[in-house]
Amino acid sequence: MEERGISRAVIGRLPRYYRYLGELLEAGVERISSSDLSKKMRVTASQIRQDLNNFGGFGQQGYGYNVKYLYTEIGKILGLNREHPIIIIGAGNLGQALANYASFEKSGFTLKGLFDVNPRLEGVSIRGIPVRMMDDLEEFLQKNEIEIAILTLPKSKAIEVAELVIENGIRAIWNFAHTDLNLPEDVIVENVHLSDSLMKLSYNISRYNEEHQK
Amino acid sequence: MEERGISRAVIGRLPRYYRYLGELLEAGVERISSSDLSKKMRVTASQIRQDLNNFGGFGQQGYGYNVKYLYTEIGKILGLNREHPIIIIGAGNLGQALANYASFEKSGFTLKGLFDVNPRLEGVSIRGIPVRMMDDLEEFLQKNEIEIAILTLPKSKAIEVAELVIENGIRAIWNFAHTDLNLPEDVIVENVHLSDSLMKLSYNISRYNEEHQK
DNA sequence: TAGATTGTTAATCGATTAACAATC
DNA sequence: TAGATTGTTAATCGATTAACAATC
């Protein structure tokens, strides 16, 4: 159904569309036109129609888009209709914050395991999932089908742990270590750099200050 | 020095350049050519030169770029040479994770205060900063010059708290609530949506799976 | 000087916007 | 049917890449 060769720019916008449609759905809105959505999201109506049409016609002339249908279809494109078994490696504050973030579950990301080196965390459970020690990781991966490993680890550990999980069948990594992981071609990685986003904020503040003291 | 009208795309790449240059600096590398940097970062050398030239000539023909100088200059462009007093509102796992992230300090973001509604956190300190109760926020903002408020709050609280801090002089917000904040024009906001990044990972997995079962 | 590599212009490519015919 | 709004083509705009003259 979905065509190959959709541009990065379009994909990058889909999650945001999905979120806004989710909000409309919760608010009980049944249908919406590209023009109304564009006002809400501060993008052009043209772009919304163009983006959606990459995947086929989800709307109807003279009517607009059915919110629930569109929400579901974008969910399918993003793969949110399947289950994604995940584990989190590194159960510090960030690991625990992610583990507690229940909305992931709603989108199909189900937490199967939590790992850490810190023996003090042994016995601790988060949302019913016990923190396991790193020594048990390899065996765990062999016994359980896990799709995504979420790494909240210090830079120094991230690379070796990434290699370990890949050896044991993991094909996708969501990386919060403060370094880009450069892994084999067939491993799918998203490197998250919160500090990049903070630096952009800082840049915008600088520009703002410059303009306002002229 | 820096010109107006630099494109978003360029700004978006600066933090990544900055990070890589930081790594080179730590590794003791003194100079680097756009071509070597391009291999390391998997972008074109042309793009690196084009990007940097938006801000003036940082390199030297026949030599390349001095790593330390370039690092410092990009830091200046991003505003990392100034101090940015910050507070974190919401001292749960995510708030604590951010408070503990010491590298922020290195880039000029100094933590001045931590706030939460949860009385159980009263008395808890993170890196020497005590968690204060939300009732004290307004007074605190009036007595201290704070530039950035970091919000790690549930959706339902985010909007009212954002309005409160803005009334008390905050001009920049780094927002981790699961909703976009639409605030007055003169407030600078970065909305962080971790789930967007996870959805992109999910999309990439889907495409990968499609291709490999053909 | 010869070699290397930038700064910068020109060419290409892709993404966004505008416009409108198709159609519900 | 008339009105509304999509799907889609064409026009515009911007960003990336290629090429090379300037210069260290």
Short mmCIF file of C-alpha atoms (C1' of nucleotides) in Angstrom, two decimals:
data_model
loop_
_atom_site.label_atom_id
_atom_site.label_comp_id
_atom_site.label_asym_id
_atom_site.label_seq_id
_atom_site.Cartn_x
_atom_site.Cartn_y
_atom_site.Cartn_z
CA MET A 1 0.00 0.00 0.00
CA GLU A 2 2.53 2.60 1.04
CA GLU A 3 4.90 3.54 -1.73
CA ARG A 4 8.63 3.43 -1.49
CA GLY A 5 10.59 6.65 -1.67
CA ILE A 6 8.57 8.93 0.57
CA SER A 7 10.80 11.84 1.54
CA ARG A 8 12.23 12.25 5.03
CA ALA A 9 10.52 15.61 5.33
CA VAL A 10 7.10 14.03 4.92
CA ILE A 11 7.80 11.20 7.36
CA GLY A 12 9.07 13.71 9.88
CA ARG A 13 5.68 15.45 9.85
CA LEU A 14 3.52 12.35 10.22
CA PRO A 15 3.94 11.93 14.00
CA ARG A 16 2.85 15.51 14.50
CA TYR A 17 -0.25 15.01 12.33
CA TYR A 18 -0.93 11.86 14.30
CA ARG A 19 -0.74 13.69 17.60
CA TYR A 20 -3.07 16.47 16.51
CA LEU A 21 -5.55 14.02 15.08
CA GLY A 22 -5.41 12.15 18.39
CA GLU A 23 -6.34 15.35 20.18
CA LEU A 24 -9.23 15.99 17.79
CA LEU A 25 -10.40 12.42 18.29
CA GLU A 26 -10.40 12.84 22.06
CA ALA A 27 -12.30 16.08 21.63
CA GLY A 28 -14.94 14.15 19.68
CA VAL A 29 -14.34 15.89 16.34
CA GLU A 30 -15.62 13.72 13.53
CA ARG A 31 -14.30 15.37 10.39
CA ILE A 32 -11.81 18.07 9.51
CA SER A 33 -10.75 19.88 6.36
CA SER A 34 -7.12 20.39 5.42
CA SER A 35 -7.79 24.10 5.78
CA ASP A 36 -8.99 23.84 9.40
CA LEU A 37 -6.18 21.48 10.32
CA SER A 38 -3.68 23.84 8.72
CA LYS A 39 -4.80 26.71 10.93
CA LYS A 40 -4.53 24.56 14.04
CA MET A 41 -1.07 23.28 13.11
CA ARG A 42 0.35 26.39 11.49
CA VAL A 43 1.26 24.74 8.21
CA THR A 44 -0.30 25.21 4.78
CA ALA A 45 -3.38 23.25 3.78
CA SER A 46 -1.58 22.47 0.56
CA GLN A 47 1.20 20.74 2.43
CA ILE A 48 -1.19 18.61 4.43
CA ARG A 49 -3.00 17.45 1.29
CA GLN A 50 0.27 16.87 -0.55
CA ASP A 51 1.74 14.92 2.37
CA LEU A 52 -1.25 12.68 2.83
CA ASN A 53 -1.55 11.99 -0.85
CA ASN A 54 1.82 10.31 -0.82
CA PHE A 55 0.00 7.39 0.76
CA GLY A 56 -3.25 7.49 -1.18
CA GLY A 57 -6.49 9.38 -0.96
CA PHE A 58 -7.66 9.50 2.63
CA GLY A 59 -10.14 12.29 2.15
CA GLN A 60 -13.27 13.01 0.23
CA GLN A 61 -14.01 16.00 -1.95
CA GLY A 62 -16.48 18.39 -0.46
CA TYR A 63 -16.26 16.68 2.93
CA GLY A 64 -12.68 16.69 4.17
CA TYR A 65 -11.08 13.96 6.22
CA ASN A 66 -12.69 11.62 8.69
CA VAL A 67 -10.62 12.13 11.83
CA LYS A 68 -10.80 8.59 13.13
CA TYR A 69 -10.06 7.02 9.76
CA LEU A 70 -7.14 9.34 9.06
CA TYR A 71 -5.74 8.76 12.56
CA THR A 72 -5.88 5.02 12.07
CA GLU A 73 -4.34 5.15 8.61
CA ILE A 74 -1.41 7.32 9.70
CA GLY A 75 -0.99 4.94 12.63
CA LYS A 76 -0.70 2.07 10.15
CA ILE A 77 1.87 3.93 8.06
CA LEU A 78 3.93 4.54 11.18
CA GLY A 79 3.60 0.90 12.18
CA LEU A 80 1.65 1.66 15.33
CA ASN A 81 -0.89 -1.04 14.59
CA ARG A 82 1.64 -3.75 15.40
CA GLU A 83 3.10 -4.67 18.75
CA HIS A 84 6.68 -3.58 19.37
CA PRO A 85 8.26 -5.47 22.28
CA ILE A 86 10.87 -3.21 23.85
CA ILE A 87 13.48 -3.39 26.56
CA ILE A 88 15.14 -0.48 28.32
CA ILE A 89 18.80 -0.78 29.17
CA GLY A 90 19.85 1.64 31.86
CA ALA A 91 17.24 2.02 34.61
CA GLY A 92 18.38 5.36 36.02
CA ASN A 93 16.11 8.39 36.11
CA LEU A 94 15.76 8.61 32.36
CA GLY A 95 15.21 4.86 31.91
CA GLN A 96 12.58 4.93 34.63
CA ALA A 97 10.91 7.99 33.16
CA LEU A 98 10.58 6.22 29.82
CA ALA A 99 9.39 3.02 31.48
CA ASN A 100 6.70 4.97 33.26
CA TYR A 101 5.54 6.74 30.16
CA ALA A 102 2.37 4.79 29.66
CA SER A 103 1.35 6.39 26.36
CA PHE A 104 4.03 4.35 24.63
CA GLU A 105 1.97 1.28 25.46
CA LYS A 106 -1.01 2.82 23.69
CA SER A 107 1.03 3.05 20.50
CA GLY A 108 2.06 -0.59 20.61
CA PHE A 109 5.37 -0.29 22.42
CA THR A 110 5.16 -2.85 25.21
CA LEU A 111 7.87 -2.96 27.83
CA LYS A 112 9.23 -6.48 28.28
CA GLY A 113 12.36 -5.87 30.31
CA LEU A 114 14.49 -3.39 32.22
CA PHE A 115 18.22 -3.77 32.74
CA ASP A 116 20.90 -2.04 34.77
CA VAL A 117 24.32 -2.70 36.25
CA ASN A 118 23.47 -1.11 39.59
CA PRO A 119 22.80 -3.89 42.14
CA ARG A 120 20.83 -1.45 44.27
CA LEU A 121 18.11 -1.53 41.62
CA GLU A 122 17.79 -5.31 41.89
CA GLY A 123 14.30 -6.11 43.10
CA VAL A 124 12.89 -2.73 42.05
CA SER A 125 9.91 -3.03 39.71
CA ILE A 126 8.38 -0.45 37.40
CA ARG A 127 4.87 -0.99 36.16
CA GLY A 128 5.25 -4.66 37.03
CA ILE A 129 8.56 -5.13 35.22
CA PRO A 130 11.51 -5.99 37.47
CA VAL A 131 14.91 -4.44 36.90
CA ARG A 132 17.27 -7.23 35.86
CA MET A 133 21.03 -7.23 36.08
CA MET A 134 23.05 -6.82 32.89
CA ASP A 135 24.48 -10.34 33.25
CA ASP A 136 21.06 -11.72 32.44
CA LEU A 137 20.61 -9.65 29.28
CA GLU A 138 22.00 -12.10 26.77
CA GLU A 139 19.97 -15.02 28.03
CA PHE A 140 16.86 -12.82 28.19
CA LEU A 141 17.25 -11.80 24.56
CA GLN A 142 17.60 -15.40 23.50
CA LYS A 143 14.44 -16.43 25.30
CA ASN A 144 12.31 -13.43 24.33
CA GLU A 145 11.48 -11.83 21.02
CA ILE A 146 12.47 -8.18 21.47
CA GLU A 147 12.28 -5.70 18.63
CA ILE A 148 13.62 -2.44 20.06
CA ALA A 149 16.34 -1.78 22.63
CA ILE A 150 16.22 1.61 24.31
CA LEU A 151 19.65 2.64 25.56
CA THR A 152 19.91 5.20 28.37
CA LEU A 153 23.56 4.59 29.09
CA PRO A 154 26.74 6.60 29.52
CA LYS A 155 28.69 7.17 26.32
CA SER A 156 31.41 4.76 27.42
CA LYS A 157 29.01 1.81 27.75
CA ALA A 158 26.69 2.53 24.83
CA ILE A 159 28.79 1.11 22.02
CA GLU A 160 29.60 -2.22 23.60
CA VAL A 161 26.03 -2.74 24.80
CA ALA A 162 24.72 -1.87 21.34
CA GLU A 163 27.01 -4.48 19.84
CA LEU A 164 25.91 -7.05 22.39
CA VAL A 165 22.20 -6.62 21.70
CA ILE A 166 22.76 -6.65 17.96
CA GLU A 167 24.62 -9.95 18.24
CA ASN A 168 21.55 -11.25 20.01
CA GLY A 169 19.12 -10.34 17.30
CA ILE A 170 18.03 -6.76 18.02
CA ARG A 171 17.49 -4.80 14.80
CA ALA A 172 16.39 -1.43 16.15
CA ILE A 173 17.92 0.89 18.75
CA TRP A 174 16.63 4.06 20.31
CA ASN A 175 19.75 5.68 21.62
CA PHE A 176 19.90 8.26 24.41
CA ALA A 177 23.64 8.01 24.99
CA HIS A 178 25.35 11.31 24.31
CA THR A 179 27.01 10.07 21.17
CA ASP A 180 25.86 8.99 17.72
CA LEU A 181 26.00 5.26 17.25
CA ASN A 182 27.37 4.24 13.90
CA LEU A 183 26.24 0.68 13.47
CA PRO A 184 25.97 -1.82 10.61
CA GLU A 185 23.67 -0.82 7.73
CA ASP A 186 20.98 -3.33 8.69
CA VAL A 187 20.47 -1.92 12.19
CA ILE A 188 17.94 0.88 12.52
CA VAL A 189 19.01 3.60 14.93
CA GLU A 190 17.44 6.80 16.20
CA ASN A 191 19.95 8.89 18.09
CA VAL A 192 18.23 11.30 20.47
CA HIS A 193 20.19 14.36 21.51
CA LEU A 194 18.27 16.46 23.97
CA SER A 195 21.12 18.93 24.17
CA ASP A 196 20.74 19.68 20.44
CA SER A 197 17.24 20.86 21.11
CA LEU A 198 18.37 22.95 24.08
CA MET A 199 21.08 24.54 21.93
CA LYS A 200 18.50 25.51 19.35
CA LEU A 201 16.51 27.17 22.11
CA SER A 202 19.64 29.01 23.16
CA TYR A 203 20.24 30.14 19.58
CA ASN A 204 16.71 31.48 19.34
CA ILE A 205 17.13 33.37 22.59
CA SER A 206 20.32 34.99 21.27
CA ARG A 207 18.63 36.10 18.06
CA TYR A 208 15.67 37.39 20.00
CA ASN A 209 17.87 39.41 22.34
CA GLU A 210 19.82 40.89 19.45
CA GLU A 211 16.67 42.10 17.76
CA HIS A 212 15.17 43.59 20.90
CA GLN A 213 18.10 45.72 21.95
CA LYS A 214 18.41 47.45 18.62
CA MET B 1 28.62 39.41 13.34
CA GLU B 2 26.03 36.73 12.61
CA GLU B 3 23.67 37.70 9.81
CA ARG B 4 19.92 37.64 10.01
CA GLY B 5 18.01 35.18 7.90
CA ILE B 6 20.00 32.01 8.40
CA SER B 7 17.78 29.12 7.39
CA ARG B 8 16.33 26.69 9.90
CA ALA B 9 18.03 23.82 8.13
CA VAL B 10 21.45 25.32 8.78
CA ILE B 11 20.72 26.10 12.44
CA GLY B 12 19.45 22.59 12.91
CA ARG B 13 22.82 21.20 11.87
CA LEU B 14 24.97 23.45 14.07
CA PRO B 15 24.53 21.49 17.32
CA ARG B 16 25.65 18.33 15.57
CA TYR B 17 28.74 20.04 14.18
CA TYR B 18 29.39 21.37 17.64
CA ARG B 19 29.18 17.91 19.17
CA TYR B 20 31.55 16.36 16.64
CA LEU B 21 34.02 19.18 17.03
CA GLY B 22 33.85 18.66 20.79
CA GLU B 23 34.78 15.02 20.28
CA LEU B 24 37.69 15.97 18.03
CA LEU B 25 38.82 18.50 20.58
CA GLU B 26 38.79 15.90 23.34
CA ALA B 27 40.73 13.57 21.07
CA GLY B 28 43.36 16.27 20.72
CA VAL B 29 42.81 16.91 17.00
CA GLU B 30 44.09 20.35 16.09
CA ARG B 31 42.82 20.94 12.57
CA ILE B 32 40.34 19.32 10.20
CA SER B 33 39.31 19.80 6.59
CA SER B 34 35.71 19.95 5.47
CA SER B 35 36.39 16.77 3.55
CA ASP B 36 37.57 14.78 6.60
CA LEU B 37 34.74 16.12 8.71
CA SER B 38 32.27 15.20 5.99
CA LYS B 39 33.40 11.57 6.04
CA LYS B 40 33.07 11.41 9.80
CA MET B 41 29.64 12.99 9.79
CA ARG B 42 28.23 11.48 6.60
CA VAL B 43 27.33 14.78 4.99
CA THR B 44 28.91 16.49 1.98
CA ALA B 45 31.98 18.65 2.40
CA SER B 46 30.22 21.23 0.29
CA GLN B 47 27.41 21.46 2.78
CA ILE B 48 29.77 21.95 5.70
CA ARG B 49 31.59 24.78 3.94
CA GLN B 50 28.34 26.32 2.76
CA ASP B 51 26.84 26.15 6.26
CA LEU B 52 29.83 27.65 8.02
CA ASN B 53 30.15 30.44 5.50
CA ASN B 54 26.78 31.75 6.50
CA PHE B 55 28.56 33.12 9.54
CA GLY B 56 31.82 34.23 7.99
CA GLY B 57 35.10 32.59 7.04
CA PHE B 58 36.20 30.30 9.85
CA GLY B 59 38.73 28.37 7.79
CA GLN B 60 41.88 28.97 5.86
CA GLN B 61 42.63 27.89 2.32
CA GLY B 62 45.12 25.09 2.11
CA TYR B 63 44.84 24.41 5.84
CA GLY B 64 41.27 23.65 6.75
CA TYR B 65 39.63 24.58 10.04
CA ASN B 66 41.21 24.96 13.45
CA VAL B 67 39.11 22.66 15.63
CA LYS B 68 39.26 24.68 18.81
CA TYR B 69 38.54 27.97 17.06
CA LEU B 70 35.65 26.54 15.07
CA TYR B 71 34.21 24.88 18.19
CA THR B 72 34.33 28.17 20.06
CA GLU B 73 32.81 30.15 17.21
CA ILE B 74 29.90 27.75 16.75
CA GLY B 75 29.44 27.89 20.51
CA LYS B 76 29.14 31.67 20.26
CA ILE B 77 26.62 31.46 17.45
CA LEU B 78 24.53 29.08 19.55
CA GLY B 79 24.84 31.39 22.54
CA LEU B 80 26.76 28.86 24.64
CA ASN B 81 29.30 31.47 25.70
CA ARG B 82 26.75 33.11 27.94
CA GLU B 83 25.25 31.84 31.15
CA HIS B 84 21.67 30.62 30.97
CA PRO B 85 20.05 30.38 34.40
CA ILE B 86 17.43 27.62 34.28
CA ILE B 87 14.80 26.13 36.50
CA ILE B 88 13.15 22.75 36.14
CA ILE B 89 9.48 22.49 36.95
CA GLY B 90 8.43 18.92 37.62
CA ALA B 91 11.00 16.96 39.60
CA GLY B 92 9.88 13.44 38.70
CA ASN B 93 12.15 10.97 36.97
CA LEU B 94 12.54 13.07 33.85
CA GLY B 95 13.08 16.30 35.74
CA GLN B 96 15.69 14.61 37.91
CA ALA B 97 17.38 13.06 34.90
CA LEU B 98 17.72 16.49 33.31
CA ALA B 99 18.88 18.04 36.59
CA ASN B 100 21.58 15.40 36.86
CA TYR B 101 22.76 15.87 33.32
CA ALA B 102 25.92 17.76 34.14
CA SER B 103 26.97 18.44 30.56
CA PHE B 104 24.32 21.11 30.38
CA GLU B 105 26.34 23.06 32.92
CA LYS B 106 29.35 22.90 30.61
CA SER B 107 27.33 24.64 27.90
CA GLY B 108 26.30 27.47 30.19
CA PHE B 109 22.96 26.14 31.42
CA THR B 110 23.13 26.49 35.19
CA LEU B 111 20.41 25.01 37.33
CA LYS B 112 19.04 27.54 39.80
CA GLY B 113 15.89 25.86 41.02
CA LEU B 114 13.76 22.72 41.02
CA PHE B 115 10.02 22.70 41.62
CA ASP B 116 7.34 20.11 42.16
CA VAL B 117 3.89 19.74 43.70
CA ASN B 118 4.73 16.47 45.42
CA PRO B 119 5.36 17.14 49.14
CA ARG B 120 7.32 13.89 49.38
CA LEU B 121 10.07 15.54 47.35
CA GLU B 122 10.37 18.40 49.83
CA GLY B 123 13.84 18.29 51.32
CA VAL B 124 15.29 16.24 48.46
CA SER B 125 18.30 17.88 46.81
CA ILE B 126 19.84 17.22 43.42
CA ARG B 127 23.35 18.40 42.83
CA GLY B 128 22.96 20.79 45.72
CA ILE B 129 19.65 22.25 44.52
CA PRO B 130 16.69 21.58 46.80
CA VAL B 131 13.29 20.71 45.37
CA ARG B 132 10.95 23.56 46.20
CA MET B 133 7.18 23.46 46.35
CA MET B 134 5.18 25.05 43.54
CA ASP B 135 3.73 27.64 45.95
CA ASP B 136 7.19 29.22 46.15
CA LEU B 137 7.65 29.49 42.40
CA GLU B 138 6.25 32.96 41.87
CA GLU B 139 8.28 34.50 44.66
CA PHE B 140 11.38 32.65 43.49
CA LEU B 141 11.02 34.05 39.97
CA GLN B 142 10.66 37.55 41.29
CA LYS B 143 13.81 37.28 43.38
CA ASN B 144 15.99 35.46 40.81
CA GLU B 145 16.83 36.20 37.20
CA ILE B 146 15.86 33.04 35.37
CA GLU B 147 16.07 32.76 31.60
CA ILE B 148 14.73 29.30 30.76
CA ALA B 149 11.99 27.23 32.38
CA ILE B 150 12.10 23.51 31.67
CA LEU B 151 8.68 21.93 31.99
CA THR B 152 8.38 18.22 32.70
CA LEU B 153 4.75 18.25 33.58
CA PRO B 154 1.59 16.40 32.69
CA LYS B 155 -0.36 17.90 29.79
CA SER B 156 -3.08 19.15 32.09
CA LYS B 157 -0.70 21.30 34.16
CA ALA B 158 1.64 22.48 31.41
CA ILE B 159 -0.44 25.33 30.01
CA GLU B 160 -1.28 27.02 33.30
CA VAL B 161 2.27 26.71 34.60
CA ALA B 162 3.63 28.09 31.32
CA GLU B 163 1.33 31.09 31.69
CA LEU B 164 2.40 31.60 35.28
CA VAL B 165 6.12 31.64 34.51
CA ILE B 166 5.59 33.94 31.54
CA GLU B 167 3.72 36.40 33.74
CA ASN B 168 6.77 36.36 35.96
CA GLY B 169 9.23 37.29 33.27
CA ILE B 170 10.33 33.99 31.70
CA ARG B 171 10.88 34.37 27.95
CA ALA B 172 12.01 30.86 27.00
CA ILE B 173 10.46 27.46 27.65
CA TRP B 174 11.75 23.99 26.99
CA ASN B 175 8.63 21.91 27.04
CA PHE B 176 8.45 18.17 27.68
CA ALA B 177 4.71 18.01 28.26
CA HIS B 178 3.03 15.82 25.70
CA THR B 179 1.41 18.69 23.93
CA ASP B 180 2.59 21.65 21.86
CA LEU B 181 2.42 24.91 23.74
CA ASN B 182 1.08 27.75 21.66
CA LEU B 183 2.18 30.84 23.50
CA PRO B 184 2.48 34.56 22.73
CA GLU B 185 4.80 35.48 19.86
CA ASP B 186 7.47 36.89 22.15
CA VAL B 187 7.96 33.66 24.09
CA ILE B 188 10.49 31.22 22.69
CA VAL B 189 9.42 27.60 22.95
CA GLU B 190 10.99 24.30 22.06
CA ASN B 191 8.48 21.49 22.26
CA VAL B 192 10.19 18.12 22.73
CA HIS B 193 8.23 15.07 21.67
CA LEU B 194 10.13 11.90 22.40
CA SER B 195 7.29 9.83 21.02
CA ASP B 196 7.70 11.48 17.61
CA SER B 197 11.20 10.12 17.47
CA LEU B 198 10.05 6.67 18.55
CA MET B 199 7.36 6.72 15.85
CA LYS B 200 9.95 7.47 13.21
CA LEU B 201 11.93 4.48 14.45
CA SER B 202 8.79 2.39 14.15
CA TYR B 203 8.22 3.65 10.60
CA ASN B 204 11.76 2.73 9.64
CA ILE B 205 11.31 -0.74 11.08
CA SER B 206 8.15 -1.22 9.03
CA ARG B 207 9.86 -0.18 5.80
CA TYR B 208 12.82 -2.39 6.61
CA ASN B 209 10.60 -5.39 7.23
CA GLU B 210 8.68 -4.83 4.00
CA GLU B 211 11.84 -4.77 1.98
CA HIS B 212 13.31 -7.87 3.56
CA GLN B 213 10.38 -10.15 3.07
CA LYS B 214 10.06 -9.50 -0.63
"C1'" DT C 1 56.58 27.62 -5.81
"C1'" DA C 2 53.33 23.59 -5.70
"C1'" DG C 3 49.71 21.48 -3.17
"C1'" DA C 4 45.81 21.76 -0.52
"C1'" DT C 5 41.63 23.41 0.72
"C1'" DT C 6 38.68 27.16 1.45
"C1'" DG C 7 35.05 30.60 -0.02
"C1'" DT C 8 31.75 31.35 -3.39
"C1'" DT C 9 29.25 31.17 -7.69
"C1'" DA C 10 26.48 28.43 -10.72
"C1'" DA C 11 23.78 24.18 -11.64
"C1'" DT C 12 20.86 20.76 -9.88
"C1'" DC C 13 17.73 18.88 -7.25
"C1'" DG C 14 13.84 18.58 -4.12
"C1'" DA C 15 10.26 20.49 -1.37
"C1'" DT C 16 6.65 23.85 -0.78
"C1'" DT C 17 3.01 26.58 -2.41
"C1'" DA C 18 -0.53 27.98 -5.61
"C1'" DA C 19 -4.08 26.94 -8.63
"C1'" DC C 20 -7.75 24.49 -10.40
"C1'" DA C 21 -10.17 20.58 -12.42
"C1'" DA C 22 -12.37 16.51 -10.53
"C1'" DT C 23 -15.86 14.96 -7.60
"C1'" DC C 24 -18.36 14.21 -3.46
"C1'" DT D 1 -27.83 21.18 -8.41
"C1'" DA D 2 -24.58 24.28 -5.88
"C1'" DG D 3 -21.00 24.47 -2.59
"C1'" DA D 4 -17.16 22.63 -0.60
"C1'" DT D 5 -12.98 20.53 -0.54
"C1'" DT D 6 -10.03 17.10 -2.18
"C1'" DG D 7 -6.39 15.20 -5.41
"C1'" DT D 8 -3.05 16.61 -8.51
"C1'" DT D 9 -0.51 19.35 -11.80
"C1'" DA D 10 2.28 23.35 -12.54
"C1'" DA D 11 5.00 27.27 -10.69
"C1'" DT D 12 7.90 28.90 -7.20
"C1'" DC D 13 11.00 28.82 -3.94
"C1'" DG D 14 14.84 27.15 -1.24
"C1'" DA D 15 18.39 23.95 -0.19
"C1'" DT D 16 22.02 20.94 -1.68
"C1'" DT D 17 25.70 19.72 -4.60
"C1'" DA D 18 29.26 20.54 -7.98
"C1'" DA D 19 32.86 23.17 -9.70
"C1'" DC D 20 36.51 26.19 -9.58
"C1'" DA D 21 38.93 30.53 -8.82
"C1'" DA D 22 41.11 32.63 -4.81
"C1'" DT D 23 44.57 32.12 -1.52
"C1'" DC D 24 47.04 30.26 2.30
#
